[in-house]
Structure formats: structure tokens, C-alpha cells
PDB file of C-alpha atoms in Angstrom:
ATOM      1  CA  MET P 228     171.821 119.668  34.761  1.00  0.00           C
ATOM      2  CA  PRO P 229     171.750 123.074  33.095  1.00  0.00           C
ATOM      3  CA  GLN P 230     172.430 125.948  35.432  1.00  0.00           C
ATOM      4  CA  TYR P 231     169.050 127.563  34.686  1.00  0.00           C
ATOM      5  CA  LEU P 232     167.208 124.476  36.149  1.00  0.00           C
ATOM      6  CA  GLU P 233     169.256 124.452  39.405  1.00  0.00           C
ATOM      7  CA  GLY P 234     167.130 125.037  42.411  1.00  0.00           C
ATOM      8  CA  LEU P 235     163.700 124.614  40.547  1.00  0.00           C
ATOM      9  CA  GLU P 236     162.934 121.284  42.259  1.00  0.00           C
ATOM     10  CA  GLY P 237     159.967 122.007  44.537  1.00  0.00           C
ATOM     11  CA  PHE P 238     158.959 125.205  42.678  1.00  0.00           C
ATOM     12  CA  SER P 239     155.288 125.469  42.230  1.00  0.00           C
ATOM     13  CA  CYS P 240     152.641 127.735  40.779  1.00  0.00           C
ATOM     14  CA  SER P 241     148.968 127.660  39.978  1.00  0.00           C
ATOM     15  CA  LYS P 242     146.460 128.944  37.656  1.00  0.00           C
ATOM     16  CA  GLU P 243     142.544 129.199  37.669  1.00  0.00           C
ATOM     17  CA  TRP P 244     140.553 128.140  34.654  1.00  0.00           C
ATOM     18  CA  ILE P 245     136.811 128.084  33.832  1.00  0.00           C
ATOM     19  CA  ALA P 246     135.589 124.741  32.500  1.00  0.00           C
ATOM     20  CA  GLU P 247     134.312 125.910  29.103  1.00  0.00           C
ATOM     21  CA  GLU P 248     131.217 124.600  27.417  1.00  0.00           C
ATOM     22  CA  GLY P 249     133.242 123.620  24.403  1.00  0.00           C
ATOM     23  CA  HIS P 250     135.418 121.414  26.645  1.00  0.00           C
ATOM     24  CA  ALA P 251     132.583 119.254  27.748  1.00  0.00           C
ATOM     25  CA  ALA P 252     132.617 115.362  27.321  1.00  0.00           C
ATOM     26  CA  LEU P 253     130.371 115.038  24.227  1.00  0.00           C
ATOM     27  CA  HIS P 254     129.025 111.635  25.007  1.00  0.00           C
ATOM     28  CA  LEU P 255     127.842 112.789  28.474  1.00  0.00           C
ATOM     29  CA  LYS P 256     126.623 116.101  27.144  1.00  0.00           C
ATOM     30  CA  ARG P 257     124.245 114.170  24.923  1.00  0.00           C
ATOM     31  CA  MET P 258     122.847 112.536  28.115  1.00  0.00           C
ATOM     32  CA  GLY P 259     122.318 116.012  29.777  1.00  0.00           C
ATOM     33  CA  LEU P 260     125.576 115.917  31.848  1.00  0.00           C
ATOM     34  CA  GLU P 261     127.787 118.836  31.143  1.00  0.00           C
ATOM     35  CA  VAL P 262     131.349 118.011  32.597  1.00  0.00           C
ATOM     36  CA  LEU P 263     134.908 118.682  31.599  1.00  0.00           C
ATOM     37  CA  ALA P 264     136.315 116.019  29.337  1.00  0.00           C
ATOM     38  CA  THR P 265     139.618 114.365  30.340  1.00  0.00           C
ATOM     39  CA  PRO P 266     141.675 115.681  27.381  1.00  0.00           C
ATOM     40  CA  TYR P 267     140.729 119.256  28.333  1.00  0.00           C
ATOM     41  CA  MET P 268     141.733 118.540  32.047  1.00  0.00           C
ATOM     42  CA  LEU P 269     145.069 117.475  30.651  1.00  0.00           C
ATOM     43  CA  LEU P 270     145.266 120.570  28.428  1.00  0.00           C
ATOM     44  CA  TYR P 271     144.706 122.796  31.475  1.00  0.00           C
ATOM     45  CA  GLY P 272     147.429 121.032  33.384  1.00  0.00           C
ATOM     46  CA  GLU P 273     149.837 121.055  30.574  1.00  0.00           C
ATOM     47  CA  VAL P 274     149.544 124.760  29.859  1.00  0.00           C
ATOM     48  CA  THR P 275     149.793 125.490  33.619  1.00  0.00           C
ATOM     49  CA  ALA P 276     152.936 123.329  33.904  1.00  0.00           C
ATOM     50  CA  ARG P 277     154.453 124.887  30.711  1.00  0.00           C
ATOM     51  CA  GLU P 278     153.931 128.490  31.910  1.00  0.00           C
ATOM     52  CA  CYS P 279     155.219 127.552  35.310  1.00  0.00           C
ATOM     53  CA  LEU P 280     158.510 126.066  33.962  1.00  0.00           C
ATOM     54  CA  ASP P 281     159.116 128.326  30.856  1.00  0.00           C
ATOM     55  CA  GLN P 282     159.318 131.570  32.980  1.00  0.00           C
ATOM     56  CA  HIS P 283     162.740 130.152  34.230  1.00  0.00           C
ATOM     57  CA  LEU P 284     164.188 129.425  30.755  1.00  0.00           C
ATOM     58  CA  PRO P 285     166.662 131.531  29.041  1.00  0.00           C
ATOM     59  CA  ALA P 286     165.855 133.114  25.701  1.00  0.00           C
ATOM     60  CA  GLY P 287     165.841 130.711  22.781  1.00  0.00           C
ATOM     61  CA  MET P 288     164.920 127.684  25.133  1.00  0.00           C
ATOM     62  CA  VAL P 289     161.271 126.242  25.343  1.00  0.00           C
ATOM     63  CA  SER P 290     159.862 123.198  26.963  1.00  0.00           C
ATOM     64  CA  VAL P 291     157.804 120.545  25.234  1.00  0.00           C
ATOM     65  CA  GLY P 292     155.647 117.918  26.762  1.00  0.00           C
ATOM     66  CA  VAL P 293     156.957 114.335  26.292  1.00  0.00           C
ATOM     67  CA  GLU P 294     154.791 112.339  28.636  1.00  0.00           C
ATOM     68  CA  ALA P 295     151.626 112.505  30.763  1.00  0.00           C
ATOM     69  CA  LEU P 296     149.806 110.082  32.986  1.00  0.00           C
ATOM     70  CA  VAL P 297     146.323 111.279  33.808  1.00  0.00           C
ATOM     71  CA  ARG P 298     143.988 110.195  36.538  1.00  0.00           C
ATOM     72  CA  HIS P 299     140.566 111.869  36.333  1.00  0.00           C
ATOM     73  CA  LEU P 300     139.069 111.412  39.861  1.00  0.00           C
ATOM     74  CA  ALA P 301     135.855 113.562  39.993  1.00  0.00           C
ATOM     75  CA  PRO P 302     133.662 115.276  37.571  1.00  0.00           C
ATOM     76  CA  ILE P 303     134.097 119.030  36.929  1.00  0.00           C
ATOM     77  CA  PRO P 304     130.782 120.831  36.035  1.00  0.00           C
ATOM     78  CA  VAL P 305     131.083 123.044  32.908  1.00  0.00           C
ATOM     79  CA  GLY P 306     131.008 126.761  33.898  1.00  0.00           C
ATOM     80  CA  SER P 307     132.748 126.108  37.183  1.00  0.00           C
ATOM     81  CA  ARG P 308     136.146 127.432  38.445  1.00  0.00           C
ATOM     82  CA  VAL P 309     139.049 124.890  38.229  1.00  0.00           C
ATOM     83  CA  ARG P 310     142.282 125.330  40.187  1.00  0.00           C
ATOM     84  CA  VAL P 311     145.288 123.757  38.682  1.00  0.00           C
ATOM     85  CA  GLU P 312     148.542 123.485  40.765  1.00  0.00           C
ATOM     86  CA  ALA P 313     151.841 122.387  39.144  1.00  0.00           C
ATOM     87  CA  ARG P 314     154.865 121.436  41.235  1.00  0.00           C
ATOM     88  CA  ILE P 315     158.310 120.549  39.801  1.00  0.00           C
ATOM     89  CA  VAL P 316     159.331 117.298  41.498  1.00  0.00           C
ATOM     90  CA  GLY P 317     162.364 116.213  39.611  1.00  0.00           C
ATOM     91  CA  ILE P 318     165.083 117.237  37.084  1.00  0.00           C
ATOM     92  CA  ASP P 319     166.976 114.791  35.074  1.00  0.00           C
ATOM     93  CA  GLY P 320     169.257 116.479  32.471  1.00  0.00           C
ATOM     94  CA  LYS P 321     166.970 118.438  30.285  1.00  0.00           C
ATOM     95  CA  GLY P 322     163.908 116.501  31.495  1.00  0.00           C
ATOM     96  CA  VAL P 323     161.607 118.123  34.175  1.00  0.00           C
ATOM     97  CA  SER P 324     158.924 116.017  36.014  1.00  0.00           C
ATOM     98  CA  ILE P 325     155.951 117.750  37.189  1.00  0.00           C
ATOM     99  CA  VAL P 326     153.089 116.747  39.299  1.00  0.00           C
ATOM    100  CA  ILE P 327     149.826 118.521  38.564  1.00  0.00           C
ATOM    101  CA  ARG P 328     146.768 118.549  40.898  1.00  0.00           C
ATOM    102  CA  VAL P 329     143.368 119.667  39.472  1.00  0.00           C
ATOM    103  CA  LYS P 330     140.864 120.852  42.033  1.00  0.00           C
ATOM    104  CA  ARG P 331     137.227 121.615  41.544  1.00  0.00           C
ATOM    105  CA  HIS P 332     135.578 124.893  42.690  1.00  0.00           C
ATOM    106  CA  ASP P 333     134.678 123.228  46.047  1.00  0.00           C
ATOM    107  CA  GLY P 334     138.317 122.055  46.612  1.00  0.00           C
ATOM    108  CA  THR P 335     137.693 118.424  45.775  1.00  0.00           C
ATOM    109  CA  LEU P 336     140.675 116.929  44.024  1.00  0.00           C
ATOM    110  CA  ALA P 337     139.351 116.029  40.501  1.00  0.00           C
ATOM    111  CA  GLY P 338     142.583 115.035  38.809  1.00  0.00           C
ATOM    112  CA  GLU P 339     146.161 114.214  39.159  1.00  0.00           C
ATOM    113  CA  ILE P 340     148.706 114.366  36.203  1.00  0.00           C
ATOM    114  CA  TYR P 341     152.319 113.233  36.166  1.00  0.00           C
ATOM    115  CA  HIS P 342     153.833 115.168  33.450  1.00  0.00           C
ATOM    116  CA  VAL P 343     157.375 115.356  31.908  1.00  0.00           C
ATOM    117  CA  ARG P 344     158.644 118.290  29.913  1.00  0.00           C
ATOM    118  CA  ARG P 345     161.797 118.369  28.007  1.00  0.00           C
ATOM    119  CA  ILE P 346     163.923 121.484  27.479  1.00  0.00           C
ATOM    120  CA  VAL P 347     164.992 122.227  23.845  1.00  0.00           C
ATOM    121  CA  ARG P 348     166.529 124.977  21.874  1.00  0.00           C
ATOM    122  CA  LEU P 349     163.791 126.648  19.756  1.00  0.00           C
ATOM    123  CA  GLU P 350     165.910 126.778  16.553  1.00  0.00           C
ATOM    124  CA  GLU P 351     166.723 123.014  16.918  1.00  0.00           C
ATOM    125  CA  LEU P 352     163.021 122.169  17.233  1.00  0.00           C
ATOM    126  CA  LYS P 353     162.237 124.378  14.262  1.00  0.00           C
ATOM    127  CA  LYS P 354     164.831 122.346  12.179  1.00  0.00           C
ATOM    128  CA  ARG P 355     163.198 119.043  13.301  1.00  0.00           C
ATOM    129  CA  ILE P 356     159.792 120.019  12.133  1.00  0.00           C
ATOM    130  CA  LYS P 357     159.223 119.011   8.541  1.00  0.00           C
ATOM    131  CA  GLN P 358     156.603 121.205   6.754  1.00  0.00           C
ATOM    132  CA  PRO P 359     154.132 119.422   4.490  1.00  0.00           C
ATOM    133  CA  HIS P 360     154.537 120.078   0.761  1.00  0.00           C
ATOM    134  CA  SER P 361     152.042 122.445  -0.703  1.00  0.00           C
TER     135      SER P 361
END
């Protein structure tokens, strides 16, 4: 385990979001129900987890998402406050496992996400990305 990851297991942080209108589940919106779509719940969770982890990385290192298992448990009304809590639960080499809990404005557990991020050197990642030909 890299030294910069030592002691991070158990570390947690949270962030509040507002469920935006543009993030509504379109098929339900057509029926008059404006609720957060699952991909956006995952987005909120992944961004929160990344920000939580990346503040501990040395310059030149970044984390990238490599796995996510999402359970959407309750609807989140568009326009409401969402609290996202990310907790680092495991470190395996350069892989970091994070459990994310998404709560509605009333405290109801709306989602759980098991997420894995991998630590990589930014320069190596840039080399691996092939730009399309113009």
C-alpha cells in the first residue's frame, strides 16, 4: 500500500447536493413525476467519493472510478436536498473501496453505492488516452 493511503480506511466525508431538474428520470417526468434518475444519483456519489479521496493524494496522482454497484432504494424529488456520505472501507494496493450512502432531505436512505477507485499517475493516464484523429 502506498504510504499516502495509510490510515485512510474508515475516513469519511459528505457533501450536499440539490436534485436538479435536468437530472430527472425522463420516463417518469413524462408522467408528471419529477424524481432524480439513478445515473445522477451515481454521479453525485462518485463525485463525492472522488473529492473525499483525492484530497489525500500527492501532486501528480489522481483517482479514477473503476467499479460501481448501485442500489436505488427510494425516490428523491427534484429540487430537494440530497446528502451524500462517502466512507473508505478498504484499500488493496492502489484500489480504494468506498461505501456511499445517499439520503433524502428527510433523512430517508435513498441509495447505497459500493464504489472502487484506482490511484493512477496523471501523466501515465494521459499517455493511455488515445486522441481521435481530426
